[in-house]
Amino acid sequence: MRYEPHDYQVYAAEYIKQHDVAAVLLECGLGKTSITLTAINDLMFDSFEIHKVLVIAPIRVAKMSWPDEIEKWDHLHGLRYSVAVGTEAERIKALKEDADIYLINRENVQWLIEKSGLPFDYDMVVVDELSSFKNWQAKRFKALMKVRPKVKRVVGLTGTPSSNGLMDLFAEYKVLDIGQRLGRFIGQYRNAYFKPDKTNGHIVYSYKLLPGAEDAIYARISDITISMKSADHLIMPELVNSRYTVHLDKKELLKYVRMKQDLLLKLPKGEVTAANAAALSGKLVQMANGAVYSDDGDYEKIHDRKLDALEDIIEAANGKPVLVAYWFRHDLERIEGRLAELKMDFCRLDKDINIRRWNKGSVPVGLIHPASAGHGLNLQSGGNMLVWFGLTWSLELYQQTVARLWRQGQKNTVSVIHIIAAKTIDEQIMRALETKDHTQRALIDAVKAEVVIDGS
């Protein structure tokens, strides 16, 4: 296919070529992959500045999205690539292939650097979904930092660089510039731009920005950063968000409340802290979805209201493909059980063959987990309706999952339906997502609100 880039894509490719270190913060659907490949192609065959490129990406993005883009565009056909995923033997074989670009999943970065025994002789590294390197204590981050000085050019790609706040930027930018702009150590970064927020004695649970720190951080990274929003550069299809509210009956709501009381009684002094809010929230979300794991690993069913709602939505779709986002394993099992009862054809979009079937429009119901399919996959060809069976606190995963359908190439209005259980934590999460308040503070407040409601 002939590549006819938008003006912003030409600008972004040139930006990468002109900067040895580049943070390319483009929202979903703006074509980060084709932009970067175009820059790689020019740097490799026009200016001869690079010879061997490593792309680190989520596994399915490495296996499918990058190869698909290389195969798709005429001007990239000279690029030879090798996908290093699978067993250790398969990865080593792929890494020894004669290629220009080597694609590896982020989970194997540490293996590649510390255990594979292969030389790390890449002169350019592309980190697709730079946000997956936001944890400065993670093994993959530490491994990559060991070889970072060897790499001449580094590009970081993401649409959500600071999903949990600007603290995320420290590790992400250290991968890029080895700490030149935001400091080499996390303590330096914290002291310069943050102050303790929630504390208990010497224990600091959270930090908040100092006055003027946000602008100061942006000023420090501006010389290597390009940022664009989809709405500014694309004629995007309409995105319609809606709620499908389900109501638990008196008996079901009483069960939800009693289980919540049991959880609260287990809290030390009944106090909701940052340390226990996430775990407590997880239990409440499970219950809102209709089931909750017990201590023995099994799960107890509370209600089927969301399953009934999902059935109604699929029936109303009248044969149009429906993408369903689930969060917990028991959600998946219960959804699959209901679809089997309905004799509905469905599949999990966790395998290449199923993703291709979906994109051909031959799958009536596709099931995805935001954490495993949220980044990079192109699913817009298969449908335009997304149903959130269970919600997530992660704004990054939420936005990335929506962007599987609402992205460049989608030809129809995208409908995103959130199934909400009334009078449960679903309402708090939905409010946080709508206001884009994705801080730890919002989570704690939501859990505390549940306590207040319970005690009223």
Coordinates of C-alpha atoms in Angstrom, one line a residue:
M1 CA 0.0 0.0 0.0
R2 CA 1.3 3.4 -0.9
Y3 CA 2.2 5.5 2.2
E4 CA 0.6 8.9 2.1
P5 CA 1.4 10.4 5.6
H6 CA -0.5 13.2 7.2
D7 CA 1.5 16.4 7.8
Y8 CA 1.9 15.6 11.5
Q9 CA 3.3 12.1 10.6
V10 CA 5.9 13.7 8.4
Y11 CA 6.8 16.1 11.2
A12 CA 7.0 13.3 13.8
A13 CA 9.2 11.1 11.6
E14 CA 11.6 14.1 10.9
Y15 CA 11.6 14.8 14.7
I16 CA 12.8 11.2 15.3
K17 CA 15.5 11.5 12.6
Q18 CA 16.8 14.8 14.0
H19 CA 16.9 13.7 17.7
D20 CA 19.2 10.9 18.9
V21 CA 16.9 10.8 21.9
A22 CA 13.1 11.3 21.4
A23 CA 10.0 10.8 23.5
V24 CA 7.2 10.5 21.0
L25 CA 4.0 11.0 23.0
L26 CA 1.3 10.4 20.5
E27 CA -2.2 9.4 21.4
C28 CA -3.7 6.1 20.1
G29 CA -4.5 6.0 16.5
L30 CA -2.0 8.6 15.3
G31 CA 0.2 6.0 13.7
K32 CA 3.2 5.8 16.0
T33 CA 4.4 2.5 14.4
S34 CA 4.4 3.7 10.8
I35 CA 6.0 7.0 11.8
T36 CA 8.8 5.3 13.6
L37 CA 9.4 2.7 10.9
T38 CA 9.5 5.5 8.3
A39 CA 12.2 7.3 10.4
I40 CA 14.1 4.0 10.8
N41 CA 13.9 3.3 7.1
D42 CA 15.4 6.7 6.3
L43 CA 18.1 6.6 9.0
M44 CA 19.1 3.1 7.8
F45 CA 19.0 3.5 4.0
D46 CA 19.3 7.2 3.3
S47 CA 21.7 8.6 5.9
F48 CA 23.2 5.2 6.9
E49 CA 23.2 6.4 10.6
I50 CA 21.9 3.1 12.0
H51 CA 22.4 -0.6 11.1
K52 CA 20.6 -2.7 13.7
V53 CA 17.4 -1.8 15.6
L54 CA 15.8 -3.4 18.6
V55 CA 12.1 -2.8 19.2
I56 CA 10.8 -3.6 22.6
A57 CA 7.0 -3.9 22.7
P58 CA 4.0 -5.7 24.3
I59 CA 4.1 -9.3 23.1
R60 CA 1.2 -9.2 20.6
V61 CA 2.3 -5.8 19.4
A62 CA 5.8 -7.2 18.7
K63 CA 4.3 -10.3 17.0
M64 CA 1.6 -8.6 14.9
S65 CA 1.4 -4.8 14.8
W66 CA 5.0 -4.1 13.9
P67 CA 5.3 -6.9 11.3
D68 CA 1.9 -6.0 9.9
E69 CA 2.9 -2.3 9.4
I70 CA 6.2 -3.3 7.7
E71 CA 4.3 -5.6 5.3
K72 CA 1.6 -3.0 4.8
W73 CA 3.5 -0.1 3.4
D74 CA 5.3 -0.1 0.1
H75 CA 8.2 2.2 1.2
L76 CA 9.1 -0.2 4.1
H77 CA 9.5 -3.4 2.0
G78 CA 13.3 -3.1 2.2
L79 CA 13.3 -3.5 5.9
R80 CA 14.1 -7.0 7.1
Y81 CA 12.7 -8.0 10.5
S82 CA 12.9 -10.8 12.9
V83 CA 10.4 -11.5 15.7
A84 CA 12.1 -12.8 18.8
V85 CA 9.3 -14.3 20.9
G86 CA 8.4 -17.8 21.9
T87 CA 10.7 -20.3 23.5
E88 CA 14.3 -19.5 24.4
A89 CA 15.5 -21.5 21.5
E90 CA 13.1 -19.7 19.2
R91 CA 14.2 -16.3 20.5
I92 CA 17.9 -17.0 20.1
K93 CA 17.3 -18.3 16.6
A94 CA 15.4 -15.1 15.7
L95 CA 18.0 -12.8 17.2
K96 CA 20.7 -14.5 15.2
E97 CA 18.8 -14.0 11.9
D98 CA 20.2 -11.5 9.5
A99 CA 17.8 -8.6 9.9
D100 CA 17.5 -4.9 10.2
I101 CA 14.9 -4.8 13.0
Y102 CA 14.6 -7.2 15.9
L103 CA 11.3 -7.3 17.7
I104 CA 11.1 -8.6 21.3
N105 CA 8.5 -8.5 24.0
R106 CA 9.2 -6.4 27.1
E107 CA 9.1 -9.4 29.4
N108 CA 12.2 -10.8 27.8
V109 CA 14.3 -7.7 27.9
Q110 CA 16.1 -8.8 31.1
W111 CA 16.7 -12.3 29.5
L112 CA 18.1 -10.7 26.4
I113 CA 20.6 -8.5 28.3
E114 CA 21.6 -10.7 31.2
K115 CA 21.0 -14.3 30.1
S116 CA 20.9 -14.8 26.4
G117 CA 24.7 -14.6 25.9
L118 CA 24.2 -12.6 22.8
P119 CA 25.9 -9.2 22.3
F120 CA 23.8 -6.1 22.8
D121 CA 25.0 -4.4 19.6
Y122 CA 22.0 -2.4 18.6
D123 CA 22.6 1.2 17.6
M124 CA 19.0 2.1 18.0
V125 CA 16.4 1.0 20.5
V126 CA 12.6 1.7 20.2
V127 CA 10.6 1.3 23.4
D128 CA 7.0 0.9 22.3
E129 CA 4.8 1.7 25.2
L130 CA 7.4 3.6 27.2
S131 CA 5.0 3.6 30.1
S132 CA 5.9 -0.1 30.7
F133 CA 9.3 1.2 32.0
K134 CA 7.9 3.6 34.5
N135 CA 8.9 1.4 37.5
W136 CA 12.5 2.3 38.3
Q137 CA 12.7 -0.8 40.6
A138 CA 11.6 -3.2 37.9
K139 CA 14.1 -5.8 36.6
R140 CA 13.5 -4.9 33.0
F141 CA 14.3 -1.2 33.7
K142 CA 17.5 -2.1 35.6
A143 CA 18.6 -4.5 32.8
L144 CA 18.0 -1.9 30.1
M145 CA 19.9 0.7 32.0
K146 CA 23.0 -1.5 32.0
V147 CA 23.2 -1.3 28.2
R148 CA 21.7 2.0 27.6
P149 CA 25.1 3.8 27.3
K150 CA 25.9 1.5 24.4
V151 CA 22.9 2.7 22.3
K152 CA 23.3 5.7 20.1
R153 CA 19.6 6.4 19.4
V154 CA 16.6 5.8 21.6
V155 CA 13.0 6.4 20.9
G156 CA 10.2 6.1 23.5
L157 CA 6.6 5.7 22.2
T158 CA 3.5 6.1 24.3
G159 CA 0.2 7.9 24.4
T160 CA 0.0 7.7 28.2
P161 CA 3.3 8.7 29.7
S162 CA 2.0 9.7 33.2
S163 CA -1.0 7.6 33.9
N164 CA -0.3 7.6 37.6
G165 CA 1.0 11.1 37.8
L166 CA 4.3 12.8 36.9
M167 CA 6.3 10.6 39.2
D168 CA 6.1 8.0 36.3
L169 CA 8.3 10.2 34.1
F170 CA 11.5 9.7 36.1
A171 CA 12.1 6.2 35.0
E172 CA 10.7 6.7 31.5
Y173 CA 13.0 9.6 30.8
K174 CA 16.0 7.9 32.5
V175 CA 15.7 5.1 29.9
L176 CA 15.9 7.8 27.2
D177 CA 18.6 10.2 28.5
I178 CA 20.3 8.3 31.3
G179 CA 19.0 10.9 33.8
Q180 CA 20.3 14.0 32.2
R181 CA 17.0 15.9 32.5
L182 CA 15.1 14.6 35.5
G183 CA 18.1 13.3 37.6
R184 CA 19.9 10.0 37.9
F185 CA 18.2 9.0 41.2
I186 CA 14.6 9.0 42.2
G187 CA 15.4 10.8 45.4
Q188 CA 16.8 13.8 43.4
Y189 CA 13.6 13.9 41.3
R190 CA 11.3 13.7 44.3
N191 CA 13.2 16.4 46.3
A192 CA 13.2 18.7 43.3
Y193 CA 9.6 18.5 42.3
F194 CA 7.5 16.8 45.0
K195 CA 6.7 16.9 48.7
P196 CA 5.2 14.2 50.9
D197 CA 1.4 14.1 50.9
K198 CA 0.0 11.2 52.9
T199 CA 2.3 10.1 55.7
N200 CA 2.4 7.9 58.8
G201 CA 5.4 8.9 60.8
H202 CA 8.4 8.5 58.6
I203 CA 6.4 6.4 56.1
V204 CA 5.4 8.4 53.0
Y205 CA 2.4 6.8 51.2
S206 CA 2.1 9.5 48.4
Y207 CA 3.6 12.6 47.1
K208 CA 2.2 15.8 45.6
L209 CA 3.7 18.3 43.2
L210 CA 5.4 21.4 44.5
P211 CA 4.0 24.7 43.2
G212 CA 5.2 25.3 39.7
A213 CA 6.8 21.8 39.5
E214 CA 4.6 20.6 36.7
D215 CA 5.7 23.4 34.4
A216 CA 9.3 22.9 35.5
I217 CA 9.3 19.2 34.6
Y218 CA 7.8 19.9 31.2
A219 CA 10.4 22.5 30.6
R220 CA 13.2 20.1 31.4
I221 CA 12.0 17.4 28.9
S222 CA 10.7 19.7 26.2
D223 CA 13.8 19.5 24.0
I224 CA 13.4 15.8 23.4
T225 CA 9.6 15.4 23.5
I226 CA 7.0 15.7 20.9
S227 CA 3.3 15.4 22.0
M228 CA 0.2 15.2 19.9
K229 CA -3.5 14.5 20.5
S230 CA -5.6 12.5 18.2
A231 CA -8.4 15.0 18.2
D232 CA -6.0 17.7 16.9
H233 CA -4.8 15.8 13.9
L234 CA -7.3 13.2 12.9
I235 CA -10.9 13.3 11.7
M236 CA -11.9 10.7 14.2
P237 CA -15.3 9.0 14.2
E238 CA -17.7 10.0 16.9
L239 CA -17.2 8.3 20.2
V240 CA -20.4 7.7 22.2
N241 CA -20.1 6.7 25.8
S242 CA -23.1 5.3 27.7
R243 CA -24.0 3.6 30.8
Y244 CA -26.2 0.4 31.2
T245 CA -27.1 0.5 34.9
V246 CA -28.1 -2.7 36.6
H247 CA -29.8 -2.8 40.0
L248 CA -29.3 -5.5 42.5
D249 CA -32.4 -6.6 44.3
K250 CA -32.7 -6.3 48.0
K251 CA -31.3 -9.7 48.8
E252 CA -28.3 -9.3 46.4
L253 CA -27.6 -5.8 47.7
L254 CA -27.7 -7.1 51.3
K255 CA -25.2 -9.8 50.4
Y256 CA -22.9 -7.1 48.8
V257 CA -23.2 -5.0 51.9
R258 CA -22.5 -7.9 54.3
M259 CA -19.5 -9.0 52.4
K260 CA -18.2 -5.5 52.4
Q261 CA -18.7 -5.3 56.2
D262 CA -16.7 -8.4 56.6
L263 CA -13.9 -6.9 54.6
L264 CA -14.0 -3.7 56.6
L265 CA -13.8 -5.6 59.9
K266 CA -10.6 -7.2 58.8
L267 CA -8.9 -3.8 58.3
P268 CA -6.5 -2.8 61.1
K269 CA -8.5 -0.3 63.2
G270 CA -11.0 -0.2 60.3
E271 CA -8.7 2.3 58.6
V272 CA -8.5 2.7 54.8
T273 CA -4.9 3.4 53.8
A274 CA -3.1 3.4 50.5
A275 CA -1.7 0.0 51.4
N276 CA -5.1 -1.7 51.7
A277 CA -7.3 0.5 49.5
A278 CA -6.3 -1.3 46.3
A279 CA -6.9 -4.7 47.7
L280 CA -10.3 -3.7 49.3
S281 CA -11.3 -2.0 46.0
G282 CA -10.5 -5.1 44.1
K283 CA -12.9 -7.2 46.3
L284 CA -15.6 -4.5 45.9
V285 CA -15.2 -4.4 42.2
Q286 CA -15.5 -8.2 42.0
M287 CA -18.7 -8.1 44.0
A288 CA -20.1 -5.4 41.8
N289 CA -19.4 -7.6 38.8
G290 CA -21.3 -10.5 40.4
A291 CA -18.8 -12.9 42.0
V292 CA -15.9 -12.8 44.4
Y293 CA -13.0 -15.1 45.1
S294 CA -12.9 -16.9 48.3
D295 CA -9.9 -17.9 50.4
D296 CA -9.8 -21.4 48.8
G297 CA -9.4 -19.9 45.3
D298 CA -12.9 -20.7 44.2
Y299 CA -15.4 -17.9 43.8
E300 CA -18.8 -17.2 45.2
K301 CA -21.6 -15.9 43.0
I302 CA -23.5 -12.9 44.2
H303 CA -25.7 -11.9 41.2
D304 CA -26.1 -12.3 37.4
R305 CA -27.3 -8.8 36.7
K306 CA -24.3 -7.8 34.5
L307 CA -24.6 -11.1 32.6
D308 CA -28.2 -10.3 31.9
A309 CA -27.3 -6.8 30.8
L310 CA -24.5 -8.1 28.5
E311 CA -27.0 -10.6 27.0
D312 CA -29.4 -7.7 26.3
I313 CA -26.7 -5.6 24.7
I314 CA -25.5 -8.5 22.4
E315 CA -29.1 -9.2 21.4
A316 CA -29.6 -5.5 20.6
A317 CA -26.5 -5.4 18.5
N318 CA -28.4 -7.7 16.2
G319 CA -25.4 -9.6 14.9
K320 CA -22.9 -6.7 14.9
P321 CA -19.6 -7.7 16.5
V322 CA -19.3 -6.8 20.2
L323 CA -16.0 -6.4 22.0
V324 CA -16.3 -7.2 25.7
A325 CA -13.7 -6.1 28.2
Y326 CA -13.5 -8.2 31.4
W327 CA -11.2 -7.9 34.4
F328 CA -11.3 -11.0 36.6
R329 CA -10.9 -14.7 35.7
H330 CA -14.3 -15.5 37.1
D331 CA -15.8 -12.7 35.0
L332 CA -14.4 -14.4 31.9
E333 CA -15.7 -17.9 33.0
R334 CA -19.1 -16.6 33.8
I335 CA -19.3 -14.6 30.5
E336 CA -18.2 -17.6 28.5
G337 CA -20.7 -19.8 30.4
R338 CA -23.5 -17.4 29.5
L339 CA -22.5 -17.1 25.8
A340 CA -22.3 -20.9 25.6
E341 CA -25.8 -21.2 27.0
L342 CA -26.9 -18.8 24.2
K343 CA -25.0 -20.9 21.6
M344 CA -23.2 -17.7 20.7
D345 CA -20.0 -17.9 18.7
F346 CA -17.2 -16.1 20.7
C347 CA -13.5 -16.2 21.3
R348 CA -10.8 -14.6 23.5
L349 CA -8.7 -12.2 21.5
D350 CA -5.5 -13.6 23.0
K351 CA -4.2 -15.5 20.0
D352 CA -3.1 -14.2 16.6
I353 CA -5.6 -16.4 14.7
N354 CA -8.5 -15.1 16.8
I355 CA -7.4 -11.4 16.4
R356 CA -7.3 -11.9 12.6
R357 CA -10.8 -13.5 12.7
W358 CA -12.1 -10.6 14.7
N359 CA -10.6 -8.1 12.2
K360 CA -12.3 -9.9 9.4
G361 CA -15.6 -9.4 11.2
S362 CA -16.2 -13.1 11.6
V363 CA -16.4 -13.1 15.4
P364 CA -19.7 -12.0 16.9
V365 CA -18.3 -11.6 20.4
G366 CA -14.6 -10.9 21.2
L367 CA -13.4 -11.1 24.8
I368 CA -10.3 -9.0 25.8
H369 CA -8.5 -8.3 29.0
P370 CA -7.3 -4.7 29.2
A371 CA -4.0 -5.6 30.7
S372 CA -3.1 -8.1 27.9
A373 CA -4.7 -6.5 24.9
G374 CA -4.9 -2.9 25.8
H375 CA -1.8 -1.7 24.1
G376 CA -1.1 -1.5 20.4
L377 CA -3.5 -4.0 18.9
N378 CA -5.5 -2.8 15.9
L379 CA -9.0 -4.1 16.3
Q380 CA -10.9 -1.3 14.6
S381 CA -11.6 -3.4 11.5
G382 CA -13.6 -6.0 13.4
G383 CA -16.3 -3.8 15.0
N384 CA -17.3 -0.6 16.6
M385 CA -19.0 -1.6 19.9
L386 CA -17.1 -2.0 23.2
V387 CA -18.8 -3.2 26.4
W388 CA -17.1 -2.8 29.7
F389 CA -18.3 -5.7 31.8
G390 CA -16.1 -4.7 34.8
L391 CA -14.4 -1.4 35.2
T392 CA -10.7 -0.7 36.0
W393 CA -9.1 2.1 38.0
S394 CA -6.4 2.4 35.5
L395 CA -7.1 5.3 33.2
E396 CA -4.2 4.2 31.0
L397 CA -5.6 0.7 30.4
Y398 CA -9.1 2.1 30.1
Q399 CA -8.1 4.6 27.4
Q400 CA -5.8 2.1 25.6
T401 CA -8.6 -0.5 25.5
V402 CA -11.1 2.1 24.1
A403 CA -8.5 3.0 21.5
R404 CA -8.5 -0.5 20.1
L405 CA -11.7 0.5 18.3
W406 CA -11.6 4.3 18.4
R407 CA -8.6 4.9 16.3
Q408 CA -7.5 5.8 12.8
G409 CA -9.1 3.6 10.2
Q410 CA -12.4 3.1 12.2
K411 CA -15.2 4.0 9.8
N412 CA -18.1 4.0 12.1
T413 CA -19.2 5.7 15.3
V414 CA -17.7 3.9 18.2
S415 CA -20.1 3.0 21.0
V416 CA -18.6 2.3 24.5
I417 CA -21.1 0.9 26.9
H418 CA -20.3 0.6 30.6
I419 CA -22.3 -1.9 32.7
I420 CA -22.6 -0.3 36.1
A421 CA -24.0 -1.9 39.2
A422 CA -25.9 0.8 41.1
K423 CA -25.0 1.5 44.7
T424 CA -21.7 -0.2 44.3
I425 CA -18.1 1.0 43.8
D426 CA -18.8 0.9 40.1
E427 CA -20.3 4.4 40.4
Q428 CA -17.1 5.7 42.1
I429 CA -14.8 4.2 39.5
M430 CA -17.0 5.5 36.6
R431 CA -16.9 9.0 38.1
A432 CA -13.1 8.9 38.4
L433 CA -12.7 7.7 34.8
E434 CA -15.1 10.4 33.5
T435 CA -13.2 13.1 35.4
K436 CA -9.8 11.5 34.5
D437 CA -9.0 11.5 38.2
H438 CA -6.8 8.4 38.3
T439 CA -4.7 9.3 41.3
Q440 CA -4.2 7.0 44.3
R441 CA -6.1 9.6 46.3
A442 CA -9.2 9.0 44.2
L443 CA -9.0 5.3 44.9
I444 CA -8.7 5.8 48.6
D445 CA -11.6 8.3 48.6
A446 CA -13.8 5.9 46.7
V447 CA -13.2 3.1 49.1
K448 CA -13.8 5.5 52.0
A449 CA -17.0 6.6 50.4
E450 CA -18.1 2.9 50.4
V451 CA -17.3 2.8 54.1
V452 CA -19.3 5.9 54.8
I453 CA -22.2 4.6 52.8
D454 CA -22.0 1.4 54.6
G455 CA -22.0 3.1 58.0
S456 CA -24.9 5.4 57.2

